[in-house]
XYZ file of C-alpha atoms in Angstrom:
567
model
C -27.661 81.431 -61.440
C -25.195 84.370 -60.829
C -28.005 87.497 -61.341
C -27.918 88.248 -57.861
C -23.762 88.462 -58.021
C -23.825 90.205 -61.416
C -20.710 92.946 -60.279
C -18.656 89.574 -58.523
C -19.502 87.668 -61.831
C -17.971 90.078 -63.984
C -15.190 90.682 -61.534
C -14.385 87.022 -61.313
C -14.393 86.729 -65.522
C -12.069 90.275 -65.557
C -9.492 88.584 -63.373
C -9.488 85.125 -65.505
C -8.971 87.134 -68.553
C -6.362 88.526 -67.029
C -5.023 85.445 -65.785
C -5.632 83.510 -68.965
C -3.926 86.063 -70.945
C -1.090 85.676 -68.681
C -1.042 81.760 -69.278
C -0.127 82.174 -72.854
C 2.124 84.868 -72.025
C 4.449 82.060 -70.455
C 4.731 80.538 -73.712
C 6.771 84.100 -75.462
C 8.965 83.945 -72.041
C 9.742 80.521 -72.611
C 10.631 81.122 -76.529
C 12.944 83.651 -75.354
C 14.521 82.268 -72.876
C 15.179 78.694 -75.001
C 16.625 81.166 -77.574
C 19.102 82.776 -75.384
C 20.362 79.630 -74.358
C 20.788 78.312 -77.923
C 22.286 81.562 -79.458
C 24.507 82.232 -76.470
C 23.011 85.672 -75.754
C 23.734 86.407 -72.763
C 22.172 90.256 -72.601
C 18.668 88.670 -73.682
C 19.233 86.112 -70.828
C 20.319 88.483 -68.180
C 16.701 90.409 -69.426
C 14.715 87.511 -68.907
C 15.436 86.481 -65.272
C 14.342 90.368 -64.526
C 10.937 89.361 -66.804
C 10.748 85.784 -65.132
C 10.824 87.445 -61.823
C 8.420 90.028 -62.380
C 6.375 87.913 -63.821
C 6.015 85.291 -61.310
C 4.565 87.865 -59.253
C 2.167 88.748 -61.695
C 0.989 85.639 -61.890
C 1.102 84.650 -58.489
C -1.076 88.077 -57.295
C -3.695 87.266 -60.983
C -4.194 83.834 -59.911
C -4.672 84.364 -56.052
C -7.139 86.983 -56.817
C -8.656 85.225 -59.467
C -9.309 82.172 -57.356
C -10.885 84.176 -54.272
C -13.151 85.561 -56.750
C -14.162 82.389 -58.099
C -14.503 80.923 -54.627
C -16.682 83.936 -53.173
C -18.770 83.763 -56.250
C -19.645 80.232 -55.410
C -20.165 80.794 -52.030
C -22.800 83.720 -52.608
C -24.169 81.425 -55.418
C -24.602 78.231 -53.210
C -25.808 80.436 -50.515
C -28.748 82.065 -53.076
C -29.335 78.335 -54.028
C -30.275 77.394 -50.307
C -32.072 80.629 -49.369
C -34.468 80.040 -52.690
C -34.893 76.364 -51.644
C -35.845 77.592 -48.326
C -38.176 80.439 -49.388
C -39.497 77.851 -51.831
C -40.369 75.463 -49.326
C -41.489 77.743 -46.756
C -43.731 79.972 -48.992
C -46.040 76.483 -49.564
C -49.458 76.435 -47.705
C -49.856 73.365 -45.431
C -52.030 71.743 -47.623
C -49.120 71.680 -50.511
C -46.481 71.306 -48.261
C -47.495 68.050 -46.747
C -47.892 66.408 -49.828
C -44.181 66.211 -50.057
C -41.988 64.230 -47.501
C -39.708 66.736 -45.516
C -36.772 64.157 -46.118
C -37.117 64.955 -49.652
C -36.450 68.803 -48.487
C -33.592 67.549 -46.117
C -31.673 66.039 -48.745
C -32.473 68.666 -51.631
C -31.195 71.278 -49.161
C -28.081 69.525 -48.382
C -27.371 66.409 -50.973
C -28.785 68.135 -53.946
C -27.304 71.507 -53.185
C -24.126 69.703 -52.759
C -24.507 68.164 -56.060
C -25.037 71.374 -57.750
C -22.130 72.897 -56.106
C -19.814 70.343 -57.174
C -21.234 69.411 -60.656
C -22.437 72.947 -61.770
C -21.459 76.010 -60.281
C -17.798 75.023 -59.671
C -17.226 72.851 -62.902
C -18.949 76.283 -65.118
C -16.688 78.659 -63.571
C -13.760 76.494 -64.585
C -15.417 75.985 -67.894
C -15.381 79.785 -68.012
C -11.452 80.066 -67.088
C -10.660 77.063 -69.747
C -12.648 78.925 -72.645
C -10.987 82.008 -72.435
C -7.191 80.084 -72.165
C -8.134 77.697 -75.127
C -9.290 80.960 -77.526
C -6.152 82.687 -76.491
C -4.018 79.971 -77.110
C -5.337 79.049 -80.382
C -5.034 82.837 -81.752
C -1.706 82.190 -80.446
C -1.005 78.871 -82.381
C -2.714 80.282 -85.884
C 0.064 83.204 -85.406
C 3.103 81.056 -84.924
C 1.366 78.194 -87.714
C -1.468 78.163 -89.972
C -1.247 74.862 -90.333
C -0.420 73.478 -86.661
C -3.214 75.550 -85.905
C -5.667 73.531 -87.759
C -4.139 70.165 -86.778
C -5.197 71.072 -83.123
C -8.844 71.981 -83.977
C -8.979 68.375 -85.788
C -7.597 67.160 -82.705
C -9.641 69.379 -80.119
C -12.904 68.021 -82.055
C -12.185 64.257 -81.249
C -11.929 65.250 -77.888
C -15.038 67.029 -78.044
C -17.149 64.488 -79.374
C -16.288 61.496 -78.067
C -16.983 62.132 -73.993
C -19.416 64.298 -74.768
C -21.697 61.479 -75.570
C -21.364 60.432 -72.201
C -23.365 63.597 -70.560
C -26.972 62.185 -71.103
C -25.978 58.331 -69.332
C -24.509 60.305 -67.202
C -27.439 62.495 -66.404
C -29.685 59.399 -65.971
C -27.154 58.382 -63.386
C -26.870 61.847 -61.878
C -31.022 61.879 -61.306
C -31.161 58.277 -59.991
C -28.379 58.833 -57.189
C -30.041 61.834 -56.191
C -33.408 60.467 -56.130
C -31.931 57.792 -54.151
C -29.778 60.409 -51.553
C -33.555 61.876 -50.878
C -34.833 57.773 -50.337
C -31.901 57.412 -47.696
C -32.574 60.965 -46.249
C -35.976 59.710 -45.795
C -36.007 56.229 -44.539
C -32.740 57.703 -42.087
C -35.134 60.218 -40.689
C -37.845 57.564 -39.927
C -35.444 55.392 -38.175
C -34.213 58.434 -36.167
C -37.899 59.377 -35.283
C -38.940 55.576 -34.346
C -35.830 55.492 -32.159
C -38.385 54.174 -28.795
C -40.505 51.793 -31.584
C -37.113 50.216 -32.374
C -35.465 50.476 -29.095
C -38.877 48.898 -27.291
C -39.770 45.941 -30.114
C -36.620 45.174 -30.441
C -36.326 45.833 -34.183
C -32.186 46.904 -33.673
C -31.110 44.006 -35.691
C -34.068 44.717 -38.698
C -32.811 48.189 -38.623
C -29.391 47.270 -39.298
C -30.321 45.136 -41.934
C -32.509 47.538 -43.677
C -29.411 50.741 -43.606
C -27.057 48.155 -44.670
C -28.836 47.432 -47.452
C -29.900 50.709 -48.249
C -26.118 51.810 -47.914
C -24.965 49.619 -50.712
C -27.640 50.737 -52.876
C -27.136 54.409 -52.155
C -22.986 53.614 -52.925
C -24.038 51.627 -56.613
C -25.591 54.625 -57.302
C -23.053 56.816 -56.817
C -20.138 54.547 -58.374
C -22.456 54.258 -61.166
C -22.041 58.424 -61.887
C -17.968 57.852 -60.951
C -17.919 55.382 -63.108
C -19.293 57.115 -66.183
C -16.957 60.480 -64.886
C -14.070 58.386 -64.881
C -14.640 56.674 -68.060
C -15.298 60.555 -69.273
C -11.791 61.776 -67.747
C -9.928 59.025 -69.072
C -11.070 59.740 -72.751
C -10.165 62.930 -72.420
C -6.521 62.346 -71.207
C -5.905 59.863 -73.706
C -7.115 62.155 -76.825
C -5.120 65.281 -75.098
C -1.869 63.565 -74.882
C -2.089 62.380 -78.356
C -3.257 65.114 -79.827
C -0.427 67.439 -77.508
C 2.869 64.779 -78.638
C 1.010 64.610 -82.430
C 1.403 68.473 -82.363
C 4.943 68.328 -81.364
C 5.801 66.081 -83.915
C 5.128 68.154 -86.759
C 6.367 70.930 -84.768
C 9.808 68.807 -84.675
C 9.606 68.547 -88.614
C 9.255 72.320 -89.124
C 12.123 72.706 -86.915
C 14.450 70.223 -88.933
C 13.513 71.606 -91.665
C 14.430 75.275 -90.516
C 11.321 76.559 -90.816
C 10.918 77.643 -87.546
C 13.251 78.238 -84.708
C 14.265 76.297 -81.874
C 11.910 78.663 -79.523
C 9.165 77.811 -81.139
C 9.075 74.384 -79.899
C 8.944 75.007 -76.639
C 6.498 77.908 -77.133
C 4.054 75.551 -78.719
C 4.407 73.021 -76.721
C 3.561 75.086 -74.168
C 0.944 76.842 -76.348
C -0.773 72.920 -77.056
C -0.871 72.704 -73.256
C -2.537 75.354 -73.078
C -4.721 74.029 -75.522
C -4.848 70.379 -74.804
C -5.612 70.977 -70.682
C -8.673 73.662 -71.068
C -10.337 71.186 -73.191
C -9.733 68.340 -71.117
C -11.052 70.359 -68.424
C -14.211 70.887 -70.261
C -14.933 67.860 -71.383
C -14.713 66.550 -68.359
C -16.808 69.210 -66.684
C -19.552 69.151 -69.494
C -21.249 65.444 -68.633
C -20.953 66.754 -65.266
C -23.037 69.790 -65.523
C -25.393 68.135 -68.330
C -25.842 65.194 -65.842
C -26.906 67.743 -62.533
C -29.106 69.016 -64.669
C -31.925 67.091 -63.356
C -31.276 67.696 -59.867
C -31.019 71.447 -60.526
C -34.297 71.422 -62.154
C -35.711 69.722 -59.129
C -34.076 72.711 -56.945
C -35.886 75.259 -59.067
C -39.168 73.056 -58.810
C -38.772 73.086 -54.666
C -37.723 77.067 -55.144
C -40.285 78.181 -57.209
C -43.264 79.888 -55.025
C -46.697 77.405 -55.347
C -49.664 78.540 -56.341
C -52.359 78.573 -53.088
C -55.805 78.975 -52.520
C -55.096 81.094 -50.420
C -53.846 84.762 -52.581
C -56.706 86.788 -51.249
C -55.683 90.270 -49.445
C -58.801 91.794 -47.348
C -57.825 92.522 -43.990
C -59.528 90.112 -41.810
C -61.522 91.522 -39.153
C -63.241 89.610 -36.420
C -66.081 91.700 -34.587
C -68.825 88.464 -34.401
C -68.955 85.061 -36.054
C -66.752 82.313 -38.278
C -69.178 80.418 -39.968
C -68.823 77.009 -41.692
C -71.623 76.556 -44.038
C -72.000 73.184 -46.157
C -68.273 72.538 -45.760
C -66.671 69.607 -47.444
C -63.427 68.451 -46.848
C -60.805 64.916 -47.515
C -57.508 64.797 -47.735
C -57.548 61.739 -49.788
C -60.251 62.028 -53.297
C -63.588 59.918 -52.322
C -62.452 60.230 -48.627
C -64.683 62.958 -47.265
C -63.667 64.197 -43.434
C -65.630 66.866 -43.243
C -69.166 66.586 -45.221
C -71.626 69.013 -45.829
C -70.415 70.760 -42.116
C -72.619 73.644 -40.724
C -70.987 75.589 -37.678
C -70.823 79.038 -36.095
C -68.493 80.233 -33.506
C -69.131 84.088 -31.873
C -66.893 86.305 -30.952
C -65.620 85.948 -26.886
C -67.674 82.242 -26.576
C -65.696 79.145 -25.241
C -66.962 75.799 -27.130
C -65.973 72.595 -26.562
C -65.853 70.305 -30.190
C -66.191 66.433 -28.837
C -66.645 63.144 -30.829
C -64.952 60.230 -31.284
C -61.518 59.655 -33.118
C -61.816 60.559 -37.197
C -64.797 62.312 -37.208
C -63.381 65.234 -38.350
C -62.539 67.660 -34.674
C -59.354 68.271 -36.308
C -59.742 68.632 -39.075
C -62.255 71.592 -38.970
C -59.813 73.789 -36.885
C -57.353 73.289 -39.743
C -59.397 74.271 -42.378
C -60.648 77.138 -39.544
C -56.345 78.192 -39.486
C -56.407 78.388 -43.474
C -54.248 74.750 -43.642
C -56.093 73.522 -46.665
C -57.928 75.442 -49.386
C -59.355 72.862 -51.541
C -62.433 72.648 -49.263
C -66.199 73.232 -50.713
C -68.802 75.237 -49.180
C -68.217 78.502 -47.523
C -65.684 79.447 -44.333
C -66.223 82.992 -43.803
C -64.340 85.908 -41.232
C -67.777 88.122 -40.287
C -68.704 87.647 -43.334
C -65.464 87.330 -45.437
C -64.959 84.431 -47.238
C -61.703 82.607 -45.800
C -59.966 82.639 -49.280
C -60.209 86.097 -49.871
C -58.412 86.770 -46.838
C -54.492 87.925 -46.168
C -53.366 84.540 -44.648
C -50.825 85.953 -42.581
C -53.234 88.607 -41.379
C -55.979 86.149 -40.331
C -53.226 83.640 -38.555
C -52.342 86.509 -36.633
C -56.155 85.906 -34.997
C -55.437 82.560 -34.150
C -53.464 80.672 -31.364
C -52.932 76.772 -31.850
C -52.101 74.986 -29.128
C -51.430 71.186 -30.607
C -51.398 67.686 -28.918
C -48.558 67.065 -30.353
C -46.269 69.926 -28.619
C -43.220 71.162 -30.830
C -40.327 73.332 -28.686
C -37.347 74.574 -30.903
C -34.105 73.573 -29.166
C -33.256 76.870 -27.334
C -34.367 78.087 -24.158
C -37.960 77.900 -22.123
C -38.254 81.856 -22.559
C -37.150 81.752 -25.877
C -39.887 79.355 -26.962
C -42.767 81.104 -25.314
C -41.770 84.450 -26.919
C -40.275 83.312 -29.969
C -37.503 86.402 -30.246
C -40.223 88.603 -29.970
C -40.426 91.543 -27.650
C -43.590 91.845 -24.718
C -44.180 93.542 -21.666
C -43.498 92.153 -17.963
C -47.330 92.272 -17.267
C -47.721 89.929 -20.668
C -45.144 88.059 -19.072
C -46.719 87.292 -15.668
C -50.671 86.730 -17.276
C -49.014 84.055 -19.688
C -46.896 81.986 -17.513
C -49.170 82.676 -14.244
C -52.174 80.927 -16.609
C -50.149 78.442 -18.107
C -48.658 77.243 -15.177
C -45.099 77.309 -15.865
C -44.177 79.644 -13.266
C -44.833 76.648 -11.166
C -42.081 74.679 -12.033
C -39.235 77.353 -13.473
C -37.919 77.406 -9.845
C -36.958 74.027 -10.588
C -35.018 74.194 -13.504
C -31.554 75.179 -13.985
C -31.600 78.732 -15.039
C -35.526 80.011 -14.929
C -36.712 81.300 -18.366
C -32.923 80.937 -19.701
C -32.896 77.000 -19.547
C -32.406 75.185 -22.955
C -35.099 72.399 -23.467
C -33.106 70.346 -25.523
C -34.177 68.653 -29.008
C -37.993 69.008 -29.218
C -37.870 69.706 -25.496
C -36.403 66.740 -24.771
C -35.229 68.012 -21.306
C -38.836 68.843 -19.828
C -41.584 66.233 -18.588
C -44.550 66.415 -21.137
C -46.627 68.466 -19.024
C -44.126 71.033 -18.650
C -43.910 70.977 -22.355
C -47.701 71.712 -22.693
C -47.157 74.487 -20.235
C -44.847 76.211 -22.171
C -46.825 75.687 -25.939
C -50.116 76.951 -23.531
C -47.909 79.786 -22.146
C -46.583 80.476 -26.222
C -50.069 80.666 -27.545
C -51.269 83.377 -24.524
C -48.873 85.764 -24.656
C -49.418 87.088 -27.782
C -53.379 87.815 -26.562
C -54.436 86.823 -29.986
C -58.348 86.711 -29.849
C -59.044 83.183 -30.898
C -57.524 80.066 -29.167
C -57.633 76.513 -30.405
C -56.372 73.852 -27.921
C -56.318 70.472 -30.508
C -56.459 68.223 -27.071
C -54.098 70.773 -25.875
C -53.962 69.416 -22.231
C -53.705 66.058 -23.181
C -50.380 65.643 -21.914
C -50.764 67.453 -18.263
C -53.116 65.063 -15.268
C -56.383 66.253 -15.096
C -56.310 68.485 -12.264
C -53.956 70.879 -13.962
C -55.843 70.178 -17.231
C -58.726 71.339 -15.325
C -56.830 74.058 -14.070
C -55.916 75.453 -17.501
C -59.420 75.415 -18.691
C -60.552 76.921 -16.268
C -58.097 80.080 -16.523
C -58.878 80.143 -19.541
C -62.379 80.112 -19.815
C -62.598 83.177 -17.266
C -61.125 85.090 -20.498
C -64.011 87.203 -20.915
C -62.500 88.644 -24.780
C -61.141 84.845 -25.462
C -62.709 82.986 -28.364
C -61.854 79.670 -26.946
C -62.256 76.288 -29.292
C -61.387 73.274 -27.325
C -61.282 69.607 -28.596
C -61.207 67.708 -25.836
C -62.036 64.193 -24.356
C -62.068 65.517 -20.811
C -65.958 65.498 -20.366
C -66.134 66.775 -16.558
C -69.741 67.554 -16.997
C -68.967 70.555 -14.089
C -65.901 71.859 -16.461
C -68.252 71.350 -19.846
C -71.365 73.135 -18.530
C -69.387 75.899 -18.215
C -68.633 76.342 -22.264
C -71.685 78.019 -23.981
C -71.466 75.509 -26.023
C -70.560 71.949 -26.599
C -70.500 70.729 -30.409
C -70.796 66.808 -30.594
C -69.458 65.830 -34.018
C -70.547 62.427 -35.850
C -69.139 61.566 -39.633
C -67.948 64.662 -40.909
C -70.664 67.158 -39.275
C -72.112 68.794 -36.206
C -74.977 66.179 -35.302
C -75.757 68.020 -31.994
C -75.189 71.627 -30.501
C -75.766 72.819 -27.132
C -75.412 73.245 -23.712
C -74.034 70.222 -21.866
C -77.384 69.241 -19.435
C -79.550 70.096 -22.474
C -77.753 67.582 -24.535
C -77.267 65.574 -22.082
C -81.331 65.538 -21.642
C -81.670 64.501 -24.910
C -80.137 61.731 -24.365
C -78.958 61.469 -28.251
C -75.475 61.031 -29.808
C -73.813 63.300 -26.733
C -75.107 61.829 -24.287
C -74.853 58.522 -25.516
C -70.660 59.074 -26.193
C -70.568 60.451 -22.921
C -71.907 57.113 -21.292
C -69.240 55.524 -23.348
C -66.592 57.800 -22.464
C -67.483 57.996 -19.109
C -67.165 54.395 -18.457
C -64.144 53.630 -20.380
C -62.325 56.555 -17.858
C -63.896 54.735 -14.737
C -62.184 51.251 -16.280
C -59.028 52.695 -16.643
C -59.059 54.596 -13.072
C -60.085 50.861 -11.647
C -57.053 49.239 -13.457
């Protein structure tokens, strides 16, 4: 956990040697001191308040240093902890990444992190600290009595084994309120996203319900891990104060008897605390850190990099044609989407992909961006069979311009170039084709105005402008628009297309259910899609002439638009 930190590590166990060492030291001052008094010697007094004071700031400058170390150490540690999970997380393909809800990364990048924080890192560094006192203090004990010495390890043992056979309960509890932080994560982040379902069926009350209940469920789970720490805590008080006044006891006897000075009782008493506390200390850190243990091990399962389909390295290159040849594809088993799919696209052609809803449009262009390798058949890059491909490489080919639009909340410029650097003339062909030049004059500050959460502060179609604008500027030689003017009216949908499919070195892939028969018989080609496959290719009057599966969804299509223009 510490290997990147290896030089603060050791630092941080240097300085609690120190300190520990220190700790026991107090005990001899104390001895002294007591003597003094008792004896009446006042030259050994007058030396000890020099020692006391110089002392004090020993220990005052050993335990502030010691405890910045410790602190930075978790910091760094906490901060490598979040960095892997995010590595981890990111480094997934799509296909492996979606099967796991991103509340469950939420909370294991806060909640769980937070729980390893508090119930490992900090909890073993005090563990460390306690150690090194307790050995100390028991060489210490063994020099002043044998036979006190081995009274405490009796005692120490009790201690020991008794809360310790709380840690694996404990664990159990540990793993269930953390499963259950990443359930509340999850549902929380549903009712956040179906704010307008909630707000618009009214479903306020039902929500209420439904957190309140979740709430209390969430806070048994967690007073069912207190509950077991407290019980844990309690044990070990009770066994360290009775084994610390059983110690001073016989102490006491020795003492009566004259065997041992006066000094010495103090001295071990404040050797037993020095005993008695570490231990208590670790026993009540050990359930603790045996009971994270699950939730660490599901940090180091969301850290660790996944295995994809996708580990090949040949440098794509894209001179003519992506083919799709016998390509199946569900993302469900015995679901097929795509099924035995044949498909071509050539370098610098526009195509428009049309069918009706689930028959796979989508789907294809994912597979097409490398989103899921556990297709069958053959996708292949001129040639180059998609898996063998550097991933990062080929998406560098490929612009995706999604219904759905996503902006980051920062500003209009910032989301078209994404903190990347491009020339003025990139500037002006990306935002003169996209159309947002057309409405920056009425924002608040051009380029520089913040969107808001997911955009929140532009109309829809602006919002398409901008992820059109995003996907252009970077000139990449393939574009994908997944009904990527969906959201703008269909003049400046029109528009768009248009620009775009004057691009003479564009490869332009457009699903679309805008079928302007003047706008479609300018693609080269229209693909008509039906259950999983291309069922019809070619150019729109052809197709149309045919009167098969196009034509007949364009009827359909057709009419439904002229219904809805009539209501």
């Amino acid at each position: 956990m510490f290997k990147n930190h290896k030089t603060l590590f050791a630092a941080a166990v240097t300085l609690n040697v120190l300190l520990s060492a220190l700790t026991i030291g107090v005990a001899f001052v104390l001895e002294r001191i007591l003597n003094a008094a008792i004896g009446g010697d006042w030259a050994l007094f007058n030396e000890m308040i020099a020692v006391t004071i110089g002392y004090v700031a020993l220990v005052t400058v050993a335990m502030t240093a010691s405890s910045l170390a410790d602190k930075k150490l978790t910091v760094r540690t906490v901060q490598d902890v979040r960095s892997g999970l995010h590595r981890g997380i990111f480094s997934r393909d799509t296909e492996r990444y979606r099967q796991t809800n991103t509340a469950d990364y939420l909370s294991a990048l806060t909640n769980d992190v937070k729980i390893v924080e508090e119930s490992i890192i900090v909890p073993f560094l005090q563990a460390i600290q306690s150690s090194l006192v307790f050995v100390m203090a028991m060489v210490a004990l063994f020099v002043y009595n044998p036979l006190i010495g081995g009274l405490m390890i009796v005692s120490l043992a009790a201690m020991y084994l008794l809360p310790s056979s709380l840690g694996k309960p404990l664990g159990t509890r540990q793993e269930a309120y953390s499963k259950g932080l990443s359930l509340f994560t999850s549902r929380l982040k549903d009712q956040f996203a179906g704010y307008e379902v909630i707000r618009s069926f009214r479903l306020l009350d039902r929500t209420r319900r439904d957190f309140a209940r979740q709430n209390d469920e969430l806070a048994d789970r967690k007073y069912g891990v207190e509950r077991l720490v407290a019980c844990s805590e309690g044990l070990s008080q009770m066994l360290g104060v009775g084994s610390q006044l059983g110690i001073m006891l016989v102490t006491a006897y020795f003492v009566l008897q004259g065997q041992m000075a006066a000094g010495a009782l103090l001295a071990i008493l404040q050797l037993s605390g020095c005993l008695v506390q570490p231990v208590a200390v670790i026993m009540q850190n050990a359930p603790k850190i045996q009971g994270a243990k699950p939730v660490l091990d599901r940090i180091r399962e969301l850290s660790a990099d996944q295995p994809s389909a996708f580990q090949g390295s040949v440098e794509p290159v894209f001179e003519h044609l992506i083919a799709f040849e016998g390509v199946g594809f569900g993302y469900l088993p015995g679901c097929p989407v795509l099924d035995d799919c044949d498909v071509a696209f050539e370098k610098g052609k526009k195509y428009a992909l049309v069918g009706a809803s689930g028959c796979g449009k989508t789907t294809l262009v994912k597979l097409l961006c490398a989103g899921y390798g556990s297709y069958t058949g053959s996708i292949s890059v001129d040639g180059k069979e998609l898996r063998s491909l550097d991933v990062d490489k080929l998406l560098a080919l490929v612009s995706v311009i999604h219904q759905d639009v996503f902006l980051f909340d920062e500003t209009i410029g910032e989301n078209i170039d994404l903190n990347r650097d491009y020339r003025e003339d990139e500037w002006e062909r990306a935002l003169s084709i996209s159309g947002v030049d057309r409405f920056l004059a009425q924002t608040e500050s051009g380029l520089e105005t913040p969107v808001g959460e997911n955009g929140i502060g532009l109309s829809g179609g602006q919002r398409q402008r901008v992820a059109v604008a995003r996907a252009l500027i970077e000139r990449k030689p393939i574009l994908v628009l997944d009904e990527g003017t969906s959201a703008v009216d269909a003049r400046t949908a029109y528009d768009i297309e248009t620009a775009l499919l004057d691009l003479d070195d564009l490869t332009v892939i457009t699903i679309t259910h805008h079928l302007a028969p003047d706008l479609l018989r300018r693609y080269d080609a229209v693909l008509y899609m039906e259950q999983g496959k291309i069922a019809e290719r070619g150019g729109y009057d052809s197709l149309i002439g045919k009167q098969g599966g196009f034509a007949s969804f364009q009827h359909i299509e057709a009419a439904q638009s002229d219904d809805a223009a009539s209501a």
